[in-house]
mmCIF file of C-alpha atoms and ligand atoms in Angstrom:
data_model
loop_
_atom_site.group_PDB
_atom_site.id
_atom_site.type_symbol
_atom_site.label_atom_id
_atom_site.label_comp_id
_atom_site.label_asym_id
_atom_site.label_seq_id
_atom_site.Cartn_x
_atom_site.Cartn_y
_atom_site.Cartn_z
ATOM 1 C CA UNK O 252 16.514 -9.363 -1.259
ATOM 2 C CA UNK O 253 15.755 -12.886 -1.606
ATOM 3 C CA UNK O 254 13.825 -13.461 -5.308
ATOM 4 C CA UNK O 255 10.568 -13.695 -3.499
ATOM 5 C CA UNK O 256 10.607 -10.282 -4.090
ATOM 6 C CA UNK O 257 11.189 -9.073 -7.661
ATOM 7 C CA UNK O 258 12.329 -5.728 -7.762
ATOM 8 C CA UNK O 259 12.631 -3.361 -10.862
ATOM 9 C CA UNK O 260 12.647 0.282 -11.340
ATOM 10 C CA UNK O 261 11.833 2.876 -14.710
ATOM 11 C CA UNK O 262 12.474 6.697 -14.320
ATOM 12 C CA UNK O 263 11.866 7.211 -10.495
ATOM 13 C CA UNK O 264 9.018 4.295 -10.098
ATOM 14 C CA UNK O 265 9.710 1.641 -8.592
ATOM 15 C CA UNK O 266 7.544 -1.905 -9.108
ATOM 16 C CA UNK O 267 7.577 -4.588 -5.942
ATOM 17 C CA UNK O 268 6.703 -7.479 -7.377
ATOM 18 C CA UNK O 269 5.658 -10.353 -4.687
ATOM 19 C CA UNK O 270 6.862 -13.200 -6.674
ATOM 20 C CA UNK O 271 5.579 -16.934 -5.335
ATOM 21 C CA UNK O 272 2.864 -17.081 -8.304
ATOM 22 C CA UNK O 273 3.236 -21.039 -7.597
ATOM 23 C CA UNK O 274 1.650 -20.508 -4.035
ATOM 24 C CA UNK O 275 -1.004 -17.396 -5.491
ATOM 25 C CA UNK O 276 2.202 -14.733 -3.711
ATOM 26 C CA UNK O 277 1.549 -16.512 -0.306
ATOM 27 C CA UNK O 278 3.109 -14.167 2.077
ATOM 28 C CA UNK O 279 6.114 -16.522 3.843
ATOM 29 C CA UNK O 280 8.944 -15.214 6.133
ATOM 30 C CA UNK O 281 11.295 -14.628 2.909
ATOM 31 C CA UNK O 282 8.754 -12.511 1.592
ATOM 32 C CA UNK O 283 8.092 -10.370 4.507
ATOM 33 C CA UNK O 284 11.675 -10.124 5.401
ATOM 34 C CA UNK O 285 12.542 -8.573 1.522
ATOM 35 C CA UNK O 286 9.558 -5.657 1.441
ATOM 36 C CA UNK O 287 10.588 -5.194 5.640
ATOM 37 C CA UNK O 288 14.291 -4.923 4.340
ATOM 38 C CA UNK O 289 12.978 -2.960 0.598
ATOM 39 C CA UNK O 290 10.937 -0.001 2.309
ATOM 40 C CA UNK O 291 13.076 0.598 5.300
ATOM 41 C CA UNK O 292 16.113 0.600 2.741
ATOM 42 C CA UNK O 293 16.735 -0.484 0.552
ATOM 43 C CA UNK O 294 14.905 1.994 -2.164
ATOM 44 C CA UNK O 295 17.665 3.899 -1.399
ATOM 45 C CA UNK O 296 19.022 2.683 -4.045
ATOM 46 C CA UNK O 297 17.092 3.760 -6.456
ATOM 47 C CA UNK O 298 18.079 6.352 -7.779
ATOM 48 C CA UNK O 299 14.964 9.568 -7.947
ATOM 49 C CA UNK O 300 12.462 7.790 -6.328
ATOM 50 C CA UNK O 301 8.683 9.217 -7.368
ATOM 51 C CA UNK O 302 6.500 5.897 -6.790
ATOM 52 C CA UNK O 303 5.972 2.816 -5.891
ATOM 53 C CA UNK O 304 3.846 0.372 -7.433
ATOM 54 C CA UNK O 305 3.090 -3.005 -5.308
ATOM 55 C CA UNK O 306 2.024 -5.691 -7.632
ATOM 56 C CA UNK O 307 2.042 -10.012 -8.121
ATOM 57 C CA UNK O 308 3.316 -12.287 -10.048
ATOM 58 C CA UNK O 309 1.253 -14.805 -12.338
ATOM 59 C CA UNK O 310 -2.143 -14.381 -13.953
ATOM 60 C CA UNK O 311 -4.156 -15.014 -10.493
ATOM 61 C CA UNK O 312 -3.152 -13.451 -7.876
ATOM 62 C CA UNK O 313 -1.767 -10.179 -6.522
ATOM 63 C CA UNK O 314 -0.970 -11.603 -3.037
ATOM 64 C CA UNK O 315 -3.826 -15.141 -1.127
ATOM 65 C CA UNK O 316 -2.157 -14.231 1.912
ATOM 66 C CA UNK O 317 0.113 -15.038 4.662
ATOM 67 C CA UNK O 318 1.341 -18.477 3.873
ATOM 68 C CA UNK O 319 -1.101 -20.449 5.656
ATOM 69 C CA UNK O 320 1.426 -23.595 5.600
ATOM 70 C CA UNK O 321 3.712 -21.698 7.466
ATOM 71 C CA UNK O 322 1.551 -21.296 10.608
ATOM 72 C CA UNK O 323 1.465 -25.309 11.888
ATOM 73 C CA UNK O 324 4.984 -25.197 14.316
ATOM 74 C CA UNK O 325 4.099 -21.454 15.441
ATOM 75 C CA UNK O 326 3.290 -20.747 19.077
ATOM 76 C CA UNK O 327 1.370 -18.057 20.516
ATOM 77 C CA UNK O 328 4.027 -15.486 21.946
ATOM 78 C CA UNK O 329 5.822 -16.685 18.334
ATOM 79 C CA UNK O 330 2.352 -15.745 16.269
ATOM 80 C CA UNK O 331 2.450 -12.560 18.027
ATOM 81 C CA UNK O 332 6.059 -11.650 16.917
ATOM 82 C CA UNK O 333 5.062 -12.692 13.060
ATOM 83 C CA UNK O 334 2.024 -10.478 13.456
ATOM 84 C CA UNK O 335 3.403 -7.424 14.716
ATOM 85 C CA UNK O 336 6.644 -8.072 12.223
ATOM 86 C CA UNK O 337 4.041 -8.143 10.099
ATOM 87 C CA UNK O 338 2.183 -4.686 10.775
ATOM 88 C CA UNK O 339 5.735 -3.550 11.503
ATOM 89 C CA UNK O 340 6.293 -4.258 7.915
ATOM 90 C CA UNK O 341 2.786 -2.499 6.641
ATOM 91 C CA UNK O 342 3.620 0.495 9.058
ATOM 92 C CA UNK O 343 7.135 1.247 6.597
ATOM 93 C CA UNK O 344 4.414 0.866 3.254
ATOM 94 C CA UNK O 345 1.740 3.377 4.929
ATOM 95 C CA UNK O 346 4.322 5.981 6.231
ATOM 96 C CA UNK O 347 6.681 5.683 3.106
ATOM 97 C CA UNK O 348 7.465 8.903 1.781
ATOM 98 C CA UNK O 349 6.503 8.739 -2.379
ATOM 99 C CA UNK O 350 3.244 6.953 -2.674
ATOM 100 C CA UNK O 351 2.911 3.505 -2.624
ATOM 101 C CA UNK O 352 -0.232 1.918 -5.315
ATOM 102 C CA UNK O 353 -1.094 -1.619 -5.237
ATOM 103 C CA UNK O 354 -1.780 -2.477 -8.593
ATOM 104 C CA UNK O 355 -4.196 -5.853 -7.689
ATOM 105 C CA UNK O 356 -4.095 -8.415 -10.570
ATOM 106 C CA UNK O 357 -5.786 -10.973 -8.498
ATOM 107 C CA UNK O 358 -6.927 -12.210 -5.136
ATOM 108 C CA UNK O 359 -6.083 -10.171 -2.545
ATOM 109 C CA UNK O 360 -6.852 -11.755 0.259
ATOM 110 C CA UNK O 361 -6.083 -11.400 4.180
ATOM 111 C CA UNK O 362 -2.435 -10.588 4.450
ATOM 112 C CA UNK O 363 -2.854 -9.444 0.604
ATOM 113 C CA UNK O 364 -5.734 -7.015 1.267
ATOM 114 C CA UNK O 365 -3.879 -6.238 4.553
ATOM 115 C CA UNK O 366 -0.853 -4.958 1.608
ATOM 116 C CA UNK O 367 -3.087 -3.454 0.002
ATOM 117 C CA UNK O 368 -4.827 -2.060 1.938
ATOM 118 C CA UNK O 369 -1.327 -0.353 3.753
ATOM 119 C CA UNK O 370 -0.853 1.288 0.828
ATOM 120 C CA UNK O 371 -1.624 4.856 -0.492
ATOM 121 C CA UNK O 372 -3.977 3.657 -3.239
ATOM 122 C CA UNK O 373 -4.897 0.690 -4.722
ATOM 123 C CA UNK O 374 -6.430 0.009 -8.563
ATOM 124 C CA UNK O 375 -7.807 -3.364 -8.742
ATOM 125 C CA UNK O 376 -7.960 -5.564 -12.863
ATOM 126 C CA UNK O 377 -11.352 -6.764 -12.793
ATOM 127 C CA UNK O 378 -10.300 -10.065 -11.826
ATOM 128 C CA UNK O 379 -9.285 -8.896 -8.896
ATOM 129 C CA UNK O 380 -11.450 -10.502 -5.336
ATOM 130 C CA UNK O 381 -11.140 -9.280 -1.619
ATOM 131 C CA UNK O 382 -11.329 -10.832 1.700
ATOM 132 C CA UNK O 383 -10.093 -11.613 4.692
ATOM 133 C CA UNK O 384 -11.480 -15.301 4.930
ATOM 134 C CA UNK O 385 -9.363 -15.361 8.441
ATOM 135 C CA UNK O 386 -11.807 -16.454 10.628
ATOM 136 C CA UNK O 387 -12.472 -19.450 8.639
ATOM 137 C CA UNK O 388 -8.999 -20.573 9.503
ATOM 138 C CA UNK O 389 -9.934 -20.072 13.118
ATOM 139 C CA UNK O 390 -7.993 -16.707 12.611
ATOM 140 C CA UNK O 391 -8.434 -13.369 13.094
ATOM 141 C CA UNK O 392 -6.384 -10.647 10.051
ATOM 142 C CA UNK O 393 -3.073 -9.536 11.851
ATOM 143 C CA UNK O 394 -0.842 -7.740 9.420
ATOM 144 C CA UNK O 395 -3.807 -4.621 10.892
ATOM 145 C CA UNK O 396 -6.709 -5.482 8.687
ATOM 146 C CA UNK O 397 -8.677 -4.902 11.672
ATOM 147 C CA UNK O 398 -7.396 -1.391 11.826
ATOM 148 C CA UNK O 399 -7.333 -0.688 7.868
ATOM 149 C CA UNK O 400 -10.515 -2.194 6.684
ATOM 150 C CA UNK O 401 -13.137 -0.079 9.224
ATOM 151 C CA UNK O 402 -10.879 3.244 8.454
ATOM 152 C CA UNK O 403 -11.542 2.762 4.107
ATOM 153 C CA UNK O 404 -15.315 1.072 4.484
ATOM 154 C CA UNK O 405 -16.681 1.922 7.771
ATOM 155 C CA UNK O 406 -17.168 0.261 10.375
ATOM 156 C CA UNK O 407 -21.232 -1.681 9.327
ATOM 157 C CA UNK O 408 -19.402 -3.121 6.073
ATOM 158 C CA UNK O 409 -15.835 -3.940 7.867
ATOM 159 C CA UNK O 410 -17.684 -6.748 10.450
ATOM 160 C CA UNK O 411 -19.898 -7.934 7.272
ATOM 161 C CA UNK O 412 -16.260 -8.926 5.194
ATOM 162 C CA UNK O 413 -14.551 -9.392 8.424
ATOM 163 C CA UNK O 414 -16.814 -11.816 9.899
ATOM 164 C CA UNK O 415 -17.669 -13.437 7.525
ATOM 165 C CA UNK O 416 -14.417 -13.581 5.721
ATOM 166 C CA UNK O 417 -16.378 -13.626 2.519
ATOM 167 C CA UNK O 418 -14.961 -12.295 -0.983
ATOM 168 C CA UNK O 419 -16.112 -9.037 -3.271
ATOM 169 C CA UNK O 420 -15.227 -8.434 -6.012
ATOM 170 C CA UNK O 421 -13.122 -5.238 -7.782
ATOM 171 C CA UNK O 422 -16.378 -3.287 -8.751
ATOM 172 C CA UNK O 423 -18.052 -3.838 -5.308
ATOM 173 C CA UNK O 424 -15.061 -3.166 -3.765
ATOM 174 C CA UNK O 425 -14.800 0.457 -5.773
ATOM 175 C CA UNK O 426 -17.592 0.958 -4.781
ATOM 176 C CA UNK O 427 -17.901 0.193 -0.562
ATOM 177 C CA UNK O 428 -14.369 2.368 -1.002
ATOM 178 C CA UNK O 429 -11.936 -0.098 -1.120
ATOM 179 C CA UNK O 430 -10.398 0.173 -4.251
ATOM 180 C CA UNK O 431 -9.237 4.190 -6.161
ATOM 181 C CA UNK O 432 -10.890 2.379 -9.710
ATOM 182 C CA UNK O 433 -11.344 -0.564 -11.382
ATOM 183 C CA UNK O 434 -9.745 -1.438 -14.427
ATOM 184 C CA UNK O 435 -9.014 -3.275 -17.547
ATOM 185 C CA UNK O 436 -5.885 -6.199 -16.050
ATOM 186 C CA UNK O 437 -4.008 -4.103 -19.447
ATOM 187 C CA UNK O 438 -4.971 -0.949 -17.701
ATOM 188 C CA UNK O 439 -3.870 -1.674 -14.120
ATOM 189 C CA UNK O 440 -0.083 -0.543 -15.066
ATOM 190 C CA UNK O 441 -1.031 1.562 -16.879
ATOM 191 C CA UNK O 442 -3.403 3.864 -14.654
ATOM 192 C CA UNK O 443 -1.296 3.473 -12.049
ATOM 193 C CA UNK O 444 1.041 5.926 -14.269
ATOM 194 C CA UNK O 445 -1.752 8.335 -14.901
ATOM 195 C CA UNK O 446 -1.406 8.890 -11.630
ATOM 196 C CA UNK O 447 1.834 8.999 -10.734
ATOM 197 C CA UNK O 448 2.863 11.050 -13.886
ATOM 198 C CA UNK O 449 0.499 13.825 -11.690
ATOM 199 C CA UNK O 450 2.598 13.269 -8.154
ATOM 200 C CA UNK O 451 5.347 13.275 -10.227
ATOM 201 C CA UNK O 452 4.481 17.428 -11.434
ATOM 202 C CA UNK O 453 4.264 18.300 -8.042
ATOM 203 C CA UNK O 454 6.803 18.972 -4.718
ATOM 204 C CA UNK O 455 7.935 15.619 -3.511
ATOM 205 C CA UNK O 456 8.549 17.183 0.056
ATOM 206 C CA UNK O 457 4.954 18.652 -0.154
ATOM 207 C CA UNK O 458 3.947 15.412 -1.173
ATOM 208 C CA UNK O 459 5.874 13.459 0.880
ATOM 209 C CA UNK O 460 3.927 15.203 4.401
ATOM 210 C CA UNK O 461 0.765 15.194 2.683
ATOM 211 C CA UNK O 462 1.238 10.888 3.075
ATOM 212 C CA UNK O 463 2.140 12.144 6.528
ATOM 213 C CA UNK O 464 -0.550 14.941 7.711
ATOM 214 C CA UNK O 465 -3.117 12.615 6.509
ATOM 215 C CA UNK O 466 -1.753 9.402 7.743
ATOM 216 C CA UNK O 467 -2.171 11.393 11.180
ATOM 217 C CA UNK O 468 -5.657 11.623 11.506
ATOM 218 C CA UNK O 469 -5.788 7.426 12.031
ATOM 219 C CA UNK O 470 -3.131 7.648 14.884
ATOM 220 C CA UNK O 471 -4.423 8.101 18.141
ATOM 221 C CA UNK O 472 -1.567 9.314 20.094
ATOM 222 C CA UNK O 473 -1.206 11.911 17.398
ATOM 223 C CA UNK O 474 -2.580 15.797 17.198
ATOM 224 C CA UNK O 475 -3.702 15.846 13.357
ATOM 225 C CA UNK O 476 -4.495 19.390 13.346
ATOM 226 C CA UNK O 477 -1.695 20.776 14.891
ATOM 227 C CA UNK O 478 0.339 17.959 12.506
ATOM 228 C CA UNK O 479 -1.116 20.009 9.405
ATOM 229 C CA UNK O 480 -0.875 23.158 11.193
ATOM 230 C CA UNK O 481 3.420 23.308 11.976
ATOM 231 C CA UNK O 482 4.288 21.298 8.347
ATOM 232 C CA UNK O 483 2.052 24.097 6.053
ATOM 233 C CA UNK O 484 4.416 26.596 8.510
ATOM 234 C CA UNK O 485 7.211 24.598 8.234
ATOM 235 C CA UNK O 486 6.594 23.987 4.183
ATOM 236 C CA UNK O 487 5.627 27.706 3.726
ATOM 237 C CA UNK O 488 9.894 28.487 4.399
ATOM 238 C CA UNK O 489 10.398 25.647 2.076
ATOM 239 C CA UNK O 490 12.849 26.375 -1.031
ATOM 240 C CA UNK O 491 9.936 23.835 -2.935
ATOM 241 C CA UNK O 492 7.700 26.253 -1.998
ATOM 242 C CA UNK O 493 9.236 29.579 -2.627
ATOM 243 C CA UNK O 494 9.237 28.057 -6.246
ATOM 244 C CA UNK O 495 5.304 26.780 -6.763
ATOM 245 C CA UNK O 496 4.796 30.312 -5.450
ATOM 246 C CA UNK O 497 7.082 32.035 -7.667
ATOM 247 C CA UNK O 498 6.277 29.823 -10.069
ATOM 248 C CA UNK O 499 2.832 31.205 -10.250
ATOM 249 C CA UNK O 500 3.060 34.881 -10.276
ATOM 250 C CA UNK O 501 5.572 34.589 -13.151
ATOM 251 C CA UNK O 502 2.719 32.521 -14.389
ATOM 252 C CA UNK O 503 5.570 29.515 -15.410
ATOM 253 C CA UNK O 504 5.649 25.908 -14.197
ATOM 254 C CA UNK O 505 7.309 24.828 -11.363
ATOM 255 C CA UNK O 506 10.761 23.111 -11.094
ATOM 256 C CA UNK O 507 10.721 20.578 -8.383
HETATM 257 N N1 CAA L 1374 -0.985 -19.834 1.542
HETATM 258 C C1 CAA L 1374 -0.083 -20.880 1.844
HETATM 259 N N2 CAA L 1374 -0.352 -21.426 0.073
HETATM 260 C C2 CAA L 1374 -1.275 -20.586 -0.485
HETATM 261 C C3 CAA L 1374 -1.561 -19.969 0.126
HETATM 262 C C4 CAA L 1374 -1.674 -18.783 0.864
HETATM 263 N N3 CAA L 1374 -2.884 -18.106 1.540
HETATM 264 N N4 CAA L 1374 -2.807 -19.862 -0.761
HETATM 265 C C5 CAA L 1374 -2.316 -20.543 -1.857
HETATM 266 N N5 CAA L 1374 -2.225 -20.985 -1.280
HETATM 267 C C6 CAA L 1374 -1.529 -22.516 -2.080
HETATM 268 C C7 CAA L 1374 -2.667 -24.261 -2.178
HETATM 269 O O1 CAA L 1374 -2.140 -23.999 -0.737
HETATM 270 C C8 CAA L 1374 -2.026 -24.163 -3.679
HETATM 271 O O2 CAA L 1374 -1.217 -24.834 -3.692
HETATM 272 P P1 CAA L 1374 0.078 -26.638 -4.027
HETATM 273 O O3 CAA L 1374 -0.158 -26.774 -5.487
HETATM 274 O O4 CAA L 1374 0.835 -26.474 -3.986
HETATM 275 O O5 CAA L 1374 -1.176 -27.393 -3.218
HETATM 276 C C9 CAA L 1374 -1.896 -22.796 -4.451
HETATM 277 O O6 CAA L 1374 -1.520 -22.157 -3.518
HETATM 278 C C10 CAA L 1374 -2.876 -22.527 -5.578
HETATM 279 O O7 CAA L 1374 -4.259 -22.493 -4.765
HETATM 280 P P2 CAA L 1374 -5.455 -22.884 -5.357
HETATM 281 O O8 CAA L 1374 -5.364 -25.331 -6.069
HETATM 282 O O9 CAA L 1374 -6.652 -23.587 -4.009
HETATM 283 O O10 CAA L 1374 -5.544 -22.035 -5.895
HETATM 284 P P3 CAA L 1374 -7.507 -22.385 -6.073
HETATM 285 O O11 CAA L 1374 -8.050 -21.181 -7.137
HETATM 286 O O12 CAA L 1374 -8.340 -23.060 -5.937
HETATM 287 O O13 CAA L 1374 -7.971 -21.647 -4.970
HETATM 288 C C11 CAA L 1374 -7.870 -19.069 -2.933
HETATM 289 C C12 CAA L 1374 -7.872 -19.549 -4.925
HETATM 290 C C13 CAA L 1374 -9.377 -18.634 -3.375
HETATM 291 C C14 CAA L 1374 -7.504 -17.709 -3.176
HETATM 292 C C15 CAA L 1374 -7.695 -20.399 -2.149
HETATM 293 O O14 CAA L 1374 -5.739 -20.978 -2.165
HETATM 294 C C16 CAA L 1374 -7.265 -20.187 -1.146
HETATM 295 O O15 CAA L 1374 -8.575 -19.683 -0.038
HETATM 296 N N6 CAA L 1374 -6.403 -20.073 -0.444
HETATM 297 C C17 CAA L 1374 -6.596 -19.115 0.755
HETATM 298 C C18 CAA L 1374 -6.651 -17.386 0.901
HETATM 299 C C19 CAA L 1374 -6.427 -17.248 2.855
HETATM 300 O O16 CAA L 1374 -7.268 -17.961 3.084
HETATM 301 N N7 CAA L 1374 -5.548 -16.407 3.208
HETATM 302 C C20 CAA L 1374 -5.409 -16.085 4.398
HETATM 303 C C21 CAA L 1374 -4.108 -16.566 5.106
HETATM 304 S S1 CAA L 1374 -4.540 -16.010 6.369
HETATM 305 C C22 CAA L 1374 -3.286 -14.302 6.965
HETATM 306 O O17 CAA L 1374 -3.233 -13.322 6.066
HETATM 307 C C23 CAA L 1374 -3.263 -13.980 8.510
HETATM 308 C C24 CAA L 1374 -2.925 -12.750 8.165
HETATM 309 O O18 CAA L 1374 -3.898 -11.772 8.496
HETATM 310 C C25 CAA L 1374 -1.889 -12.312 8.744
#
């Protein structure tokens, strides 16, 4: 792990902080590699991991996009590979086995907005701004933005945001379904923790399988309904479900 991404953990919640504040946390190759390493493997060193917060260093930005200054030496081939590696990294986040929440503390633009969209939920501070400004650079989003934005806000709004390259503030982002909640800056982390307090009291296997089943809806190669019924059956015979059902019948709190 290099110092462009900082990891801290406390009582099962890891905080992943993109740490290039002078460049508004723009994602360069080091940041993307560090994210990939942590979500592929590094997380295993956190004992009892039950949730992840992704946020940005400093006052101004969550992540202002991919590092534009790194684009000048790319070829069609290497540029495509950069995009594919970013997509693969964001798939790791989208399919992560515990809930991942983006705590959006400022600009979430381009690859930063795409990072937030790959998370399972998004909480924005009132100062946050979202957008996919790539067309201003003569580009299109390259880390899954053209696919996830319409999933979250519908095709019309996704077209408008992407084709104009404009930004929306946190309030508007909540209105169009891009973020779950919009809160004062001071409440950003506590609102994430309030959500984790609920998810952490539930069955961890069920949480992980629910993430996979919802993601199946968006994967054209997978039959989501089949995923749902086969997972439902699989969970019914799990120790976790036995405990959950017994706890309900015995009128006590489940001990997962
Ligand atoms: N890449 C590299 N450096 C960036 C950056 C980026 N995406 N965004 C900001 N920075 C740097 C600036 O160059 C500046 O550095 P210097 O002090 O060395 O000049 C520093 O961060 C502070 O930025 P500004 O002075 O521009 O701050 P501002 O408050 O005036 O403006 C901003 C803030 C509106 C976010 C503006 O910085 C901006 O428009 N940034 C670029 C946003 C963007 O286009 N993002 C998409 C990138 S492409 C992409 O992400 C492709 C993809 O999908 C994979």
